[in-house]
Amino acid sequence: MSFPYLARFQDAVAELKREGRYRVFADLLRRKGAFPTATYYGGDKPRDITIWCSNDYLGMGQHPKVLAAMHEALDTCGAGAGGTRNISGTTHYHIQLEQELADLHGKEAALTFTSGYVSNDATLSTLSKLLPNAVLISDQLNHNSMIEGIRHGGAEKKIFRHNDVEHLEEILKSIAPERPKVIAFEGVYSMDGDFGPTEKICDLADKYGGFTYIDEVHAVGMYGPRGAGIAARDGTMDRIDIVEGTLAKAYGVQGGYITASAAIIDAIRSYAPGFIFSTSLAPVLCAGAIASIRHLKESNAEREKQQAAAGRLKAMLKGAGLPVIDTPSHIVPVMVGDPVCCKAVSDTLMRDYGIYVQPINYPTVPRGKERLRFTPGPLHTPAMMDTLVGALSDLWKHHELPQQSVA
Ligand code: PMP
């Protein structure tokens, strides 16, 4: 008898369902000019709902300048890039975008990838190969794309407790001075909404001869002068060896990148399979990203409105006695602590209130830390916030969930 392939796949999915971790896609249509309202196709008939969990943090995915640039690029050079970067897939849009990104971070050069995920995976795995006998030291809460990149590289890996620089120092001290030591961490941690201590990490890197790699995916466009991220805000940008970011969150488009010295970029460009063997970003995406980055370099208006919206929502949730984590950033997590309940609350919000927030369960967060993660933006109105907080208060009573705010 042959292996029961189908049954194995069904069992794997059944296990997720049993644990309340089975993911269901929300079938949405974002409409130009209407965000954060969208049409939801998942019920009996299509209806308008409000999105509360988008990573299009500033609404740039709808910005007229971004859309105009994308239309123009489409009309100029068509749909796809037509090849990998080395085989006909480098367009003038790619070159301009990389110059724009290098300038944003004050680095010599930049390299774009098809997503932020690929940029982390391809770069970290290649660092392991380029740096002989390296140790990759990773914050415990680093994103899956960094974890996988480190794993693929096959170098020795050590994990330091989240944002615990004393633990990081213990690890650095324990490694022979001549070995390369890559310290990988984030600017803004996407689930807890806290910041990486860039200055202290750079101090330790200097002291122990480390190499610094920061993921600024949730920070670019959002923090620091011209939206250059947390390292720029902290004045540590020139002490960071590689900055990684995305074009898909605050910039509202798609694609990932790294910026660094020309020598580093040249080496990654020449050795990273995830860069070399994949069709390059569609030029239309590069054009949209260029327009978005340029706009957010000059304009603080979206960032200011977003920060005000996040502050207002946190205060309202706290005022209502809901268990919100008082983050210093734009990310607003409300803790539920149980996967089945988290999904039930999310389903009821959609069904009864037209509010869309995806439940965040293991393995995205540790078991017992299940939550709803709200990302209020400049386009959420005070009336939308009133509806949201009213709905959450009703549901918390109905499900008898724990109250009080979490420091
Ligand atoms: N790094 C972090 C910290 C992320 O949260 C994400 C995506 N959620 C990525 C990298 C991947 O970026 P992208 O969505 O552009 O692939």
Short mmCIF file of C-alpha atoms and ligand atoms in Angstrom, two decimals:
data_model
loop_
_atom_site.label_atom_id
_atom_site.label_comp_id
_atom_site.label_asym_id
_atom_site.label_seq_id
_atom_site.Cartn_x
_atom_site.Cartn_y
_atom_site.Cartn_z
CA MET A 1 0.00 0.00 0.00
CA SER A 2 1.37 3.45 -0.86
CA PHE A 3 1.73 6.29 1.61
CA PRO A 4 -1.66 7.93 2.45
CA TYR A 5 -0.68 11.38 1.19
CA LEU A 6 -4.11 12.98 1.27
CA ALA A 7 -4.91 11.76 4.78
CA ARG A 8 -1.60 13.18 6.02
CA PHE A 9 -2.42 16.64 4.66
CA GLN A 10 -5.94 16.48 6.10
CA ASP A 11 -4.61 15.40 9.51
CA ALA A 12 -2.13 18.27 9.56
CA VAL A 13 -4.91 20.78 8.93
CA ALA A 14 -7.27 19.06 11.40
CA GLU A 15 -4.61 19.51 14.09
CA LEU A 16 -4.59 23.28 13.49
CA LYS A 17 -8.39 23.35 13.64
CA ARG A 18 -8.37 21.46 16.95
CA GLU A 19 -5.98 24.01 18.41
CA GLY A 20 -8.04 26.94 17.09
CA ARG A 21 -5.10 28.04 14.89
CA TYR A 22 -6.57 27.31 11.46
CA ARG A 23 -6.25 30.43 9.31
CA VAL A 24 -9.12 31.67 7.17
CA PHE A 25 -8.53 34.35 4.53
CA ALA A 26 -10.78 37.38 4.63
CA ASP A 27 -11.98 37.92 1.04
CA LEU A 28 -11.66 41.70 0.71
CA LEU A 29 -11.66 44.32 -2.00
CA ARG A 30 -9.82 47.48 -1.06
CA ARG A 31 -11.25 50.32 -3.11
CA LYS A 32 -9.22 53.31 -4.25
CA GLY A 33 -9.97 56.33 -2.09
CA ALA A 34 -12.11 54.36 0.41
CA PHE A 35 -9.43 52.77 2.65
CA PRO A 36 -9.76 51.74 5.52
CA THR A 37 -13.26 50.84 4.32
CA ALA A 38 -13.33 47.79 2.03
CA THR A 39 -15.85 45.40 0.54
CA TYR A 40 -16.00 42.03 2.30
CA TYR A 41 -17.12 39.04 0.22
CA GLY A 42 -17.03 36.44 2.98
CA GLY A 43 -20.65 36.67 4.18
CA ASP A 44 -24.03 36.05 2.52
CA LYS A 45 -23.61 39.09 0.33
CA PRO A 46 -20.82 41.68 -0.22
CA ARG A 47 -20.79 44.47 2.37
CA ASP A 48 -18.62 47.34 3.58
CA ILE A 49 -16.39 46.74 6.57
CA THR A 50 -13.56 48.68 8.27
CA ILE A 51 -10.04 47.23 8.16
CA TRP A 52 -8.20 47.58 11.49
CA CYS A 53 -5.20 45.34 10.89
CA SER A 54 -3.57 46.55 7.69
CA ASN A 55 0.17 47.15 7.47
CA ASP A 56 -0.52 49.89 4.93
CA TYR A 57 0.09 51.99 8.03
CA LEU A 58 -0.12 55.41 6.41
CA GLY A 59 -2.60 54.69 3.61
CA MET A 60 0.15 55.22 1.00
CA GLY A 61 -1.26 52.29 -1.01
CA GLN A 62 -4.03 54.71 -2.01
CA HIS A 63 -1.99 57.91 -2.28
CA PRO A 64 -2.64 59.82 -5.54
CA LYS A 65 1.11 60.40 -6.14
CA VAL A 66 1.84 56.69 -5.77
CA LEU A 67 -1.03 55.65 -8.04
CA ALA A 68 -0.08 58.25 -10.69
CA ALA A 69 3.53 57.03 -10.71
CA MET A 70 2.38 53.42 -11.10
CA HIS A 71 0.02 54.28 -13.97
CA GLU A 72 2.79 56.18 -15.70
CA ALA A 73 5.26 53.30 -15.32
CA LEU A 74 2.71 50.83 -16.63
CA ASP A 75 2.09 52.98 -19.67
CA THR A 76 5.82 53.51 -20.17
CA CYS A 77 7.25 50.02 -19.88
CA GLY A 78 4.44 47.50 -19.47
CA ALA A 79 3.77 44.88 -16.81
CA GLY A 80 6.66 42.66 -15.72
CA ALA A 81 10.43 43.14 -15.48
CA GLY A 82 11.00 40.30 -17.93
CA GLY A 83 13.91 38.65 -16.18
CA THR A 84 16.23 38.34 -13.23
CA ARG A 85 18.34 41.37 -12.42
CA ASN A 86 21.33 39.91 -14.24
CA ILE A 87 19.39 38.75 -17.30
CA SER A 88 17.47 41.72 -18.71
CA GLY A 89 15.42 42.43 -15.54
CA THR A 90 17.25 45.59 -14.41
CA THR A 91 15.24 48.63 -15.47
CA HIS A 92 16.00 52.26 -14.90
CA TYR A 93 13.25 52.19 -12.23
CA HIS A 94 15.27 49.65 -10.20
CA ILE A 95 18.38 51.80 -10.37
CA GLN A 96 16.48 54.92 -9.30
CA LEU A 97 14.73 53.08 -6.48
CA GLU A 98 18.03 51.76 -5.12
CA GLN A 99 19.53 55.27 -5.23
CA GLU A 100 16.48 56.59 -3.40
CA LEU A 101 16.83 53.92 -0.69
CA ALA A 102 20.57 54.43 -0.24
CA ASP A 103 19.94 58.15 0.13
CA LEU A 104 17.12 57.54 2.64
CA HIS A 105 19.45 55.62 4.95
CA GLY A 106 22.62 57.59 4.21
CA LYS A 107 24.35 54.47 2.88
CA GLU A 108 26.48 53.99 -0.22
CA ALA A 109 24.27 51.45 -1.96
CA ALA A 110 21.03 49.48 -1.82
CA LEU A 111 19.64 46.27 -3.29
CA THR A 112 15.97 45.44 -3.89
CA PHE A 113 14.34 42.01 -3.53
CA THR A 114 10.85 40.77 -4.35
CA SER A 115 9.76 41.00 -0.71
CA GLY A 116 11.02 41.90 2.73
CA TYR A 117 10.86 38.21 3.55
CA VAL A 118 13.22 37.32 0.71
CA SER A 119 15.59 40.16 1.57
CA ASN A 120 16.06 38.80 5.12
CA ASP A 121 16.22 35.17 4.07
CA ALA A 122 18.62 35.77 1.17
CA THR A 123 20.90 38.22 2.97
CA LEU A 124 21.25 36.45 6.32
CA SER A 125 21.81 33.05 4.72
CA THR A 126 24.44 34.57 2.44
CA LEU A 127 26.20 36.32 5.34
CA SER A 128 26.65 32.91 6.96
CA LYS A 129 28.37 31.71 3.83
CA LEU A 130 30.50 34.82 3.23
CA LEU A 131 31.77 35.13 6.81
CA PRO A 132 33.80 32.01 7.64
CA ASN A 133 33.07 30.38 10.99
CA ALA A 134 30.53 33.11 11.83
CA VAL A 135 28.09 33.10 14.74
CA LEU A 136 24.67 34.64 14.04
CA ILE A 137 23.19 36.14 17.18
CA SER A 138 19.47 36.74 16.97
CA ASP A 139 16.92 38.51 19.18
CA GLN A 140 14.39 35.99 20.52
CA LEU A 141 11.48 37.87 18.91
CA ASN A 142 13.00 38.28 15.46
CA HIS A 143 10.66 37.74 12.53
CA ASN A 144 10.38 34.34 10.89
CA SER A 145 12.18 35.57 7.75
CA MET A 146 15.30 36.30 9.83
CA ILE A 147 15.02 32.99 11.69
CA GLU A 148 14.75 31.09 8.40
CA GLY A 149 17.58 33.08 6.79
CA ILE A 150 19.86 32.28 9.71
CA ARG A 151 18.84 28.63 9.61
CA HIS A 152 19.41 28.34 5.84
CA GLY A 153 22.88 29.81 6.17
CA GLY A 154 23.88 26.92 8.41
CA ALA A 155 26.29 28.93 10.61
CA GLU A 156 26.24 28.60 14.38
CA LYS A 157 23.26 30.43 15.88
CA LYS A 158 22.68 31.92 19.33
CA ILE A 159 19.54 33.59 20.61
CA PHE A 160 19.48 36.44 23.13
CA ARG A 161 16.45 37.22 25.29
CA HIS A 162 14.30 39.90 23.73
CA ASN A 163 15.99 43.33 23.95
CA ASP A 164 18.20 42.00 26.81
CA VAL A 165 21.57 43.62 26.11
CA GLU A 166 23.17 42.01 29.16
CA HIS A 167 22.33 38.60 27.79
CA LEU A 168 23.65 39.70 24.39
CA GLU A 169 26.90 40.78 26.02
CA GLU A 170 27.26 37.40 27.79
CA ILE A 171 26.92 35.68 24.43
CA LEU A 172 29.37 38.02 22.67
CA LYS A 173 31.91 37.54 25.46
CA SER A 174 31.69 33.77 25.12
CA ILE A 175 32.68 33.78 21.44
CA ALA A 176 36.34 33.85 20.37
CA PRO A 177 37.33 37.43 19.43
CA GLU A 178 38.48 36.53 15.93
CA ARG A 179 35.17 34.89 14.91
CA PRO A 180 32.68 37.00 12.91
CA LYS A 181 29.61 37.82 15.03
CA VAL A 182 26.46 39.04 13.27
CA ILE A 183 23.90 40.65 15.61
CA ALA A 184 20.43 40.55 14.02
CA PHE A 185 17.59 42.54 15.55
CA GLU A 186 14.61 44.75 14.69
CA GLY A 187 13.84 48.47 14.91
CA VAL A 188 10.17 47.98 15.82
CA TYR A 189 8.95 44.56 16.94
CA SER A 190 5.75 43.96 15.06
CA MET A 191 3.71 42.06 17.65
CA ASP A 192 4.69 43.75 20.94
CA GLY A 193 5.23 47.16 19.34
CA ASP A 194 8.45 47.94 21.24
CA PHE A 195 11.74 49.33 19.86
CA GLY A 196 15.14 47.65 19.53
CA PRO A 197 17.88 49.34 21.65
CA THR A 198 20.03 50.34 18.66
CA GLU A 199 22.57 52.41 20.59
CA LYS A 200 23.36 49.76 23.20
CA ILE A 201 23.59 47.07 20.55
CA CYS A 202 25.98 49.20 18.47
CA ASP A 203 28.10 49.83 21.61
CA LEU A 204 28.36 46.07 22.17
CA ALA A 205 29.12 45.46 18.50
CA ASP A 206 32.00 47.98 18.76
CA LYS A 207 33.29 46.44 21.98
CA TYR A 208 33.25 42.83 20.73
CA GLY A 209 33.91 43.31 17.03
CA GLY A 210 30.34 42.50 15.96
CA PHE A 211 28.51 43.18 12.70
CA THR A 212 25.05 44.77 13.01
CA TYR A 213 21.96 43.83 10.98
CA ILE A 214 18.69 45.64 11.64
CA ASP A 215 15.25 44.82 10.25
CA GLU A 216 13.42 48.15 9.98
CA VAL A 217 10.38 46.72 8.19
CA HIS A 218 7.87 48.21 10.66
CA ALA A 219 9.82 51.43 11.07
CA VAL A 220 10.69 52.71 7.60
CA GLY A 221 8.41 55.53 6.53
CA MET A 222 7.17 55.74 10.13
CA TYR A 223 10.00 56.97 12.40
CA GLY A 224 13.13 59.06 12.25
CA PRO A 225 14.01 62.00 10.04
CA ARG A 226 12.51 61.56 6.53
CA GLY A 227 11.02 58.26 7.71
CA ALA A 228 14.42 56.55 7.69
CA GLY A 229 13.59 54.36 10.69
CA ILE A 230 14.61 53.76 14.30
CA ALA A 231 18.38 53.72 13.75
CA ALA A 232 18.06 57.12 12.03
CA ARG A 233 15.90 58.37 14.91
CA ASP A 234 18.52 57.16 17.42
CA GLY A 235 21.43 58.62 15.44
CA THR A 236 22.98 55.16 15.02
CA MET A 237 22.46 54.65 11.30
CA ASP A 238 26.15 54.99 10.45
CA ARG A 239 26.97 52.34 13.08
CA ILE A 240 24.64 49.75 11.55
CA ASP A 241 26.25 47.58 8.89
CA ILE A 242 23.10 46.41 7.08
CA VAL A 243 19.63 47.94 7.21
CA GLU A 244 16.82 45.82 5.84
CA GLY A 245 13.36 47.16 5.02
CA THR A 246 10.15 46.66 3.07
CA LEU A 247 8.26 48.68 0.51
CA ALA A 248 5.04 46.91 1.49
CA LYS A 249 4.06 48.45 4.81
CA ALA A 250 4.32 52.22 5.41
CA TYR A 251 5.25 52.70 1.72
CA GLY A 252 2.09 50.87 0.68
CA VAL A 253 3.52 48.99 -2.33
CA GLN A 254 5.55 45.75 -2.42
CA GLY A 255 9.16 44.56 -2.34
CA GLY A 256 12.07 44.40 0.09
CA TYR A 257 15.57 45.84 0.27
CA ILE A 258 18.86 46.14 2.08
CA THR A 259 21.15 49.17 2.26
CA ALA A 260 24.80 49.12 3.31
CA SER A 261 28.28 50.04 2.12
CA ALA A 262 28.99 49.49 -1.57
CA ALA A 263 31.28 46.55 -0.75
CA ILE A 264 28.61 44.71 1.24
CA ILE A 265 25.92 45.28 -1.37
CA ASP A 266 28.25 44.14 -4.14
CA ALA A 267 28.97 40.90 -2.28
CA ILE A 268 25.31 40.12 -1.49
CA ARG A 269 24.32 40.99 -5.07
CA SER A 270 26.97 38.57 -6.32
CA TYR A 271 26.35 35.65 -3.95
CA ALA A 272 22.72 35.60 -2.71
CA PRO A 273 20.70 32.95 -4.60
CA GLY A 274 17.41 34.54 -3.48
CA PHE A 275 18.49 37.67 -5.35
CA ILE A 276 20.28 36.18 -8.35
CA PHE A 277 17.80 33.52 -9.41
CA SER A 278 14.48 35.36 -9.04
CA THR A 279 12.73 37.68 -11.50
CA SER A 280 13.20 41.26 -10.36
CA LEU A 281 10.45 43.50 -9.00
CA ALA A 282 7.93 44.68 -11.60
CA PRO A 283 8.94 48.22 -12.67
CA VAL A 284 5.48 49.48 -11.79
CA LEU A 285 6.17 48.51 -8.15
CA CYS A 286 9.51 50.31 -8.21
CA ALA A 287 7.82 53.43 -9.59
CA GLY A 288 5.15 53.38 -6.87
CA ALA A 289 7.78 52.83 -4.18
CA ILE A 290 9.93 55.72 -5.45
CA ALA A 291 6.94 58.09 -5.32
CA SER A 292 5.98 56.89 -1.84
CA ILE A 293 9.51 57.16 -0.40
CA ARG A 294 9.99 60.63 -1.92
CA HIS A 295 6.68 61.80 -0.50
CA LEU A 296 7.38 60.46 2.98
CA LYS A 297 10.89 61.96 2.97
CA GLU A 298 9.30 65.39 2.68
CA SER A 299 5.98 65.06 4.45
CA ASN A 300 5.49 64.48 8.17
CA ALA A 301 1.72 64.91 7.93
CA GLU A 302 0.87 61.20 7.55
CA ARG A 303 3.24 60.16 10.36
CA GLU A 304 1.83 62.81 12.70
CA LYS A 305 -1.77 61.85 11.99
CA GLN A 306 -0.93 58.19 12.43
CA GLN A 307 0.76 58.77 15.79
CA ALA A 308 -2.20 60.86 16.93
CA ALA A 309 -4.62 58.09 15.88
CA ALA A 310 -2.57 55.44 17.71
CA GLY A 311 -2.39 57.59 20.87
CA ARG A 312 -6.11 58.24 20.77
CA LEU A 313 -7.02 54.58 20.30
CA LYS A 314 -4.70 53.42 23.11
CA ALA A 315 -6.22 56.00 25.48
CA MET A 316 -9.76 54.97 24.53
CA LEU A 317 -9.01 51.25 25.02
CA LYS A 318 -7.36 51.92 28.38
CA GLY A 319 -10.28 54.14 29.39
CA ALA A 320 -12.66 51.27 28.59
CA GLY A 321 -10.64 48.92 30.83
CA LEU A 322 -9.54 46.72 27.93
CA PRO A 323 -6.19 44.84 28.17
CA VAL A 324 -4.20 46.94 25.71
CA ILE A 325 -0.39 46.82 25.77
CA ASP A 326 0.79 50.39 26.23
CA THR A 327 3.35 50.28 23.40
CA PRO A 328 5.60 53.22 22.53
CA SER A 329 4.86 52.66 18.82
CA HIS A 330 2.00 52.67 16.32
CA ILE A 331 1.12 49.02 17.03
CA VAL A 332 -1.82 48.51 19.39
CA PRO A 333 -2.16 44.94 20.74
CA VAL A 334 -5.17 43.91 22.82
CA MET A 335 -4.48 40.67 24.68
CA VAL A 336 -6.89 37.72 24.63
CA GLY A 337 -4.64 34.85 25.72
CA ASP A 338 -6.54 31.98 24.13
CA PRO A 339 -6.61 30.98 20.44
CA VAL A 340 -10.22 29.80 20.25
CA CYS A 341 -11.52 32.89 22.03
CA CYS A 342 -9.32 35.16 19.94
CA LYS A 343 -10.82 33.76 16.77
CA ALA A 344 -14.37 33.90 18.18
CA VAL A 345 -13.95 37.60 19.04
CA SER A 346 -12.52 38.34 15.61
CA ASP A 347 -15.37 36.45 13.87
CA THR A 348 -18.04 38.27 15.88
CA LEU A 349 -16.45 41.65 15.22
CA MET A 350 -16.65 40.98 11.49
CA ARG A 351 -20.11 39.43 11.49
CA ASP A 352 -21.94 41.76 13.87
CA TYR A 353 -19.98 45.02 13.71
CA GLY A 354 -18.31 45.14 10.27
CA ILE A 355 -14.91 45.37 11.96
CA TYR A 356 -12.04 43.37 10.51
CA VAL A 357 -9.11 42.45 12.75
CA GLN A 358 -7.28 39.17 12.19
CA PRO A 359 -6.65 36.99 15.30
CA ILE A 360 -2.92 36.63 16.01
CA ASN A 361 -2.13 33.15 17.27
CA TYR A 362 0.86 30.81 17.74
CA PRO A 363 3.41 30.61 16.12
CA THR A 364 3.24 34.33 15.25
CA VAL A 365 3.11 34.97 19.03
CA PRO A 366 3.86 32.51 21.90
CA ARG A 367 1.00 30.30 23.13
CA GLY A 368 -1.03 32.10 25.79
CA LYS A 369 -0.17 35.50 24.22
CA GLU A 370 -2.88 35.40 21.56
CA ARG A 371 -4.11 38.86 20.71
CA LEU A 372 -5.86 41.25 18.40
CA ARG A 373 -3.37 43.62 16.80
CA PHE A 374 -4.80 46.97 15.75
CA THR A 375 -2.97 49.34 13.44
CA PRO A 376 -4.86 52.62 13.47
CA GLY A 377 -3.92 54.91 10.61
CA PRO A 378 -4.37 58.51 9.50
CA LEU A 379 -7.56 57.54 7.64
CA HIS A 380 -9.40 55.97 10.62
CA THR A 381 -11.96 58.49 11.86
CA PRO A 382 -12.95 59.18 15.50
CA ALA A 383 -16.39 57.68 14.69
CA MET A 384 -14.71 54.43 13.55
CA MET A 385 -12.78 54.35 16.83
CA ASP A 386 -15.95 54.85 18.86
CA THR A 387 -17.57 51.92 17.04
CA LEU A 388 -14.49 49.75 17.60
CA VAL A 389 -14.10 50.44 21.32
CA GLY A 390 -17.87 50.04 21.88
CA ALA A 391 -17.82 46.68 20.09
CA LEU A 392 -14.78 45.43 22.01
CA SER A 393 -16.34 46.46 25.33
CA ASP A 394 -19.53 44.52 24.46
CA LEU A 395 -17.56 41.44 23.45
CA TRP A 396 -15.29 41.50 26.47
CA LYS A 397 -18.38 41.43 28.69
CA HIS A 398 -20.04 38.75 26.57
CA HIS A 399 -17.01 36.42 26.56
CA GLU A 400 -16.08 37.32 30.16
CA LEU A 401 -12.53 38.13 29.05
CA PRO A 402 -9.95 39.62 31.44
CA GLN A 403 -10.10 43.40 31.71
CA GLN A 404 -7.59 46.11 32.80
CA SER A 405 -4.74 47.47 30.78
CA VAL A 406 -1.36 45.81 30.54
CA ALA A 407 1.76 47.91 31.14
N1 PMP B 1 10.39 41.51 8.75
C1 PMP B 1 9.38 41.71 9.61
C2 PMP B 1 9.73 42.15 11.01
C3 PMP B 1 8.05 41.52 9.22
O1 PMP B 1 7.06 41.70 10.10
C4 PMP B 1 7.77 41.13 7.89
C5 PMP B 1 6.35 40.90 7.34
N2 PMP B 1 5.33 40.86 8.19
C6 PMP B 1 8.84 40.94 7.03
C7 PMP B 1 10.13 41.13 7.47
C8 PMP B 1 8.60 40.52 5.60
O2 PMP B 1 8.33 41.66 4.83
P1 PMP B 1 7.42 41.54 3.52
O3 PMP B 1 5.99 41.55 3.97
O4 PMP B 1 7.81 42.71 2.69
O5 PMP B 1 7.77 40.23 2.88
#
